[in-house]
Amino acid sequence: MANDTKERILAAALEMFSKNGYAGTNIRELSASLGLVKSGVYKHFESKEAIWNALLDEMIAYYGEHFGSAEHLPPVPDSLEGLVDMTMGMVHFTVHDERIIMTRKVLTLEQYRDVRARELATKHFLTGLTEMFTHVFTGMMERRLIRRDDPAMLAFAYTTPISALIHLCDREPEKTEEAIAQIEAFSRHFIKVYGE
């Protein structure tokens, strides 16, 4: 029961932080949204900062488990079409999973206030993607699926426009389907240019 309450607190905190930011969220409103009194929240977390840090830990674990990370690398595709399929699977997860959407919003809002949020934003929006796809492209080069080139530069060139279009989905949700189609077209263009 205690773990369930903790999870409920973290889920509500994620929602509130993604809408109001850290400074705009207070424990009284968080407690009320859960039907608890403030002491009910403080029974599980000693402070708003403790909730924040637990939430960041949970975000890291959830993202790594469901999307991938440098510690949980995706498998190298067996074909060029496999690269498109893998990319689109990651994109669909990223733009449709509510927890991931709220996580991106929280990191975007709080990267200017909190060092840890800034580091996570850089990792999730840039360096982590580049590391994962450096691994993917190195493996695809070894399998002679794509031509030899600097895999880190290819990964950067591949992930940066995709990441930009995902952020567009957050800013303008009505353009999500258009952005997804553009990402797929870009992925297919990439394999035409670099495929063996």
Short mmCIF file of C-alpha atoms in Angstrom, two decimals:
data_model
loop_
_atom_site.label_atom_id
_atom_site.label_comp_id
_atom_site.label_asym_id
_atom_site.label_seq_id
_atom_site.Cartn_x
_atom_site.Cartn_y
_atom_site.Cartn_z
CA MET A 1 0.00 0.00 0.00
CA ALA A 2 2.83 2.42 0.86
CA ASN A 3 4.52 1.76 -2.48
CA ASP A 4 1.22 2.35 -4.28
CA THR A 5 0.85 5.73 -2.53
CA LYS A 6 4.44 6.64 -3.42
CA GLU A 7 3.79 5.79 -7.06
CA ARG A 8 0.57 7.83 -7.02
CA ILE A 9 2.47 10.79 -5.56
CA LEU A 10 5.17 10.53 -8.23
CA ALA A 11 2.60 10.20 -11.04
CA ALA A 12 0.71 13.27 -9.81
CA ALA A 13 3.97 15.18 -9.34
CA LEU A 14 5.04 14.38 -12.91
CA GLU A 15 1.74 15.70 -14.21
CA MET A 16 1.91 18.88 -12.11
CA PHE A 17 5.60 19.55 -12.79
CA SER A 18 5.00 19.10 -16.55
CA LYS A 19 2.21 21.70 -16.49
CA ASN A 20 3.37 24.16 -13.82
CA GLY A 21 7.10 23.56 -13.48
CA TYR A 22 8.84 22.91 -10.19
CA ALA A 23 8.31 26.39 -8.75
CA GLY A 24 4.63 26.42 -9.76
CA THR A 25 3.88 23.15 -7.98
CA ASN A 26 3.22 23.08 -4.25
CA ILE A 27 2.77 20.19 -1.86
CA ARG A 28 -0.66 21.37 -0.69
CA GLU A 29 -2.10 21.20 -4.23
CA LEU A 30 -0.28 17.94 -4.92
CA SER A 31 -1.71 16.44 -1.72
CA ALA A 32 -5.22 17.67 -2.51
CA SER A 33 -5.10 16.20 -6.03
CA LEU A 34 -4.52 12.80 -4.42
CA GLY A 35 -7.09 13.19 -1.65
CA LEU A 36 -4.31 13.36 0.95
CA VAL A 37 -3.25 15.90 3.51
CA LYS A 38 0.28 17.36 3.33
CA SER A 39 1.48 15.07 6.12
CA GLY A 40 0.36 12.10 3.97
CA VAL A 41 2.82 13.17 1.28
CA TYR A 42 5.56 13.96 3.81
CA LYS A 43 5.15 10.45 5.23
CA HIS A 44 6.64 9.17 1.93
CA PHE A 45 8.88 12.08 0.89
CA GLU A 46 10.63 14.51 3.23
CA SER A 47 10.38 17.47 0.83
CA LYS A 48 9.38 18.66 -2.61
CA GLU A 49 13.05 18.28 -3.59
CA ALA A 50 12.94 14.62 -2.48
CA ILE A 51 9.88 14.09 -4.72
CA TRP A 52 11.73 15.83 -7.56
CA ASN A 53 14.81 13.61 -7.22
CA ALA A 54 12.75 10.42 -6.92
CA LEU A 55 10.83 11.49 -10.01
CA LEU A 56 14.05 12.04 -11.99
CA ASP A 57 15.28 8.58 -10.90
CA GLU A 58 12.00 7.06 -12.04
CA MET A 59 12.17 8.91 -15.38
CA ILE A 60 15.66 7.56 -16.06
CA ALA A 61 14.61 3.99 -15.30
CA TYR A 62 11.38 4.17 -17.34
CA TYR A 63 13.07 5.75 -20.35
CA GLY A 64 15.94 3.26 -20.31
CA GLU A 65 13.61 0.27 -19.98
CA HIS A 66 11.10 1.30 -22.66
CA PHE A 67 13.16 3.32 -25.12
CA GLY A 68 16.80 2.42 -24.64
CA SER A 69 19.92 4.16 -23.47
CA ALA A 70 23.69 3.83 -23.57
CA GLU A 71 23.22 1.20 -20.85
CA HIS A 72 20.33 -0.55 -22.69
CA LEU A 73 21.41 -0.41 -26.33
CA PRO A 74 18.90 -1.41 -28.99
CA PRO A 75 19.74 -4.40 -31.21
CA VAL A 76 21.49 -3.67 -34.50
CA PRO A 77 18.96 -4.04 -37.34
CA ASP A 78 19.50 -6.86 -39.86
CA SER A 79 18.43 -4.75 -42.82
CA LEU A 80 17.96 -1.20 -44.00
CA GLU A 81 14.22 -1.60 -43.61
CA GLY A 82 14.93 -2.77 -40.06
CA LEU A 83 16.52 0.62 -39.34
CA VAL A 84 13.34 2.37 -40.50
CA ASP A 85 11.17 0.00 -38.44
CA MET A 86 13.30 0.45 -35.31
CA THR A 87 13.35 4.24 -35.73
CA MET A 88 9.60 4.46 -36.24
CA GLY A 89 8.94 2.20 -33.25
CA MET A 90 11.04 4.53 -31.09
CA VAL A 91 9.32 7.59 -32.54
CA HIS A 92 5.81 6.23 -31.98
CA PHE A 93 6.68 5.36 -28.39
CA THR A 94 8.24 8.78 -27.83
CA VAL A 95 5.34 10.83 -29.17
CA HIS A 96 2.48 8.70 -27.79
CA ASP A 97 3.61 7.56 -24.33
CA GLU A 98 2.11 10.07 -21.86
CA ARG A 99 4.85 9.58 -19.26
CA ILE A 100 7.56 10.25 -21.83
CA ILE A 101 5.72 13.32 -23.16
CA MET A 102 5.39 14.73 -19.63
CA THR A 103 9.03 13.84 -18.93
CA ARG A 104 10.18 15.83 -21.98
CA LYS A 105 8.06 18.78 -20.87
CA VAL A 106 9.47 18.65 -17.33
CA LEU A 107 13.05 18.46 -18.60
CA THR A 108 12.45 21.28 -21.08
CA LEU A 109 10.96 23.52 -18.37
CA GLU A 110 13.45 22.69 -15.63
CA GLN A 111 16.73 22.43 -17.54
CA TYR A 112 17.42 26.09 -16.79
CA ARG A 113 16.78 25.72 -13.04
CA ASP A 114 18.15 22.33 -12.09
CA VAL A 115 21.57 20.93 -13.00
CA ARG A 116 20.36 17.34 -12.97
CA ALA A 117 17.41 18.18 -15.24
CA ARG A 118 19.83 19.97 -17.61
CA GLU A 119 22.10 16.92 -17.75
CA LEU A 120 19.14 14.60 -18.38
CA ALA A 121 17.75 16.91 -21.08
CA THR A 122 21.13 16.90 -22.85
CA LYS A 123 21.35 13.13 -22.54
CA HIS A 124 17.79 12.38 -23.69
CA PHE A 125 17.57 15.02 -26.40
CA LEU A 126 21.10 14.74 -27.82
CA THR A 127 24.03 12.74 -26.45
CA GLY A 128 22.15 9.56 -25.46
CA LEU A 129 20.53 9.31 -28.89
CA THR A 130 23.87 9.88 -30.58
CA GLU A 131 25.49 7.15 -28.45
CA MET A 132 22.71 4.64 -29.20
CA PHE A 133 22.78 5.28 -32.91
CA THR A 134 26.60 5.29 -33.03
CA HIS A 135 26.30 1.71 -31.76
CA VAL A 136 23.58 0.94 -34.33
CA PHE A 137 25.52 2.42 -37.26
CA THR A 138 28.79 0.77 -36.24
CA GLY A 139 26.99 -2.58 -36.25
CA MET A 140 25.30 -1.86 -39.57
CA MET A 141 28.67 -0.95 -41.11
CA GLU A 142 30.14 -4.22 -39.84
CA ARG A 143 27.21 -6.04 -41.49
CA ARG A 144 27.83 -4.02 -44.69
CA LEU A 145 24.34 -2.59 -44.64
CA ILE A 146 25.50 1.03 -44.74
CA ARG A 147 28.66 2.48 -46.20
CA ARG A 148 31.66 3.14 -44.01
CA ASP A 149 31.75 6.59 -42.49
CA ASP A 150 32.25 8.11 -39.05
CA PRO A 151 29.44 6.37 -37.10
CA ALA A 152 29.24 9.13 -34.47
CA MET A 153 28.79 11.80 -37.15
CA LEU A 154 26.19 9.67 -38.92
CA ALA A 155 24.36 9.19 -35.62
CA PHE A 156 24.40 12.92 -34.95
CA ALA A 157 23.19 13.69 -38.48
CA TYR A 158 20.45 11.05 -38.19
CA THR A 159 19.09 11.82 -34.73
CA THR A 160 19.19 15.62 -34.67
CA PRO A 161 16.38 16.28 -37.18
CA ILE A 162 14.31 13.47 -35.67
CA SER A 163 14.72 14.98 -32.20
CA ALA A 164 13.74 18.42 -33.53
CA LEU A 165 10.55 17.00 -35.07
CA ILE A 166 9.67 15.22 -31.81
CA HIS A 167 9.95 18.55 -29.99
CA LEU A 168 7.66 20.03 -32.64
CA CYS A 169 5.07 17.39 -31.64
CA ASP A 170 5.28 18.65 -28.04
CA ARG A 171 4.88 22.30 -29.03
CA GLU A 172 2.24 21.73 -31.71
CA PRO A 173 0.49 18.39 -31.09
CA GLU A 174 -1.78 18.96 -34.08
CA LYS A 175 1.31 18.46 -36.30
CA THR A 176 2.21 15.06 -34.81
CA GLU A 177 1.08 12.91 -37.74
CA GLU A 178 2.78 15.24 -40.22
CA ALA A 179 6.00 15.14 -38.17
CA ILE A 180 5.90 11.34 -37.96
CA ALA A 181 5.48 11.12 -41.74
CA GLN A 182 8.41 13.51 -42.18
CA ILE A 183 10.58 11.40 -39.86
CA GLU A 184 9.78 8.25 -41.84
CA ALA A 185 10.55 10.04 -45.12
CA PHE A 186 13.84 11.26 -43.65
CA SER A 187 14.75 7.76 -42.44
CA ARG A 188 14.06 6.33 -45.91
CA HIS A 189 16.10 9.12 -47.52
CA PHE A 190 18.97 8.34 -45.14
CA ILE A 191 19.06 4.66 -46.13
CA LYS A 192 18.98 5.62 -49.83
CA VAL A 193 22.00 7.85 -49.30
CA TYR A 194 24.01 5.60 -46.97
CA GLY A 195 22.72 2.10 -47.71
CA GLU A 196 24.96 -0.40 -49.44
#
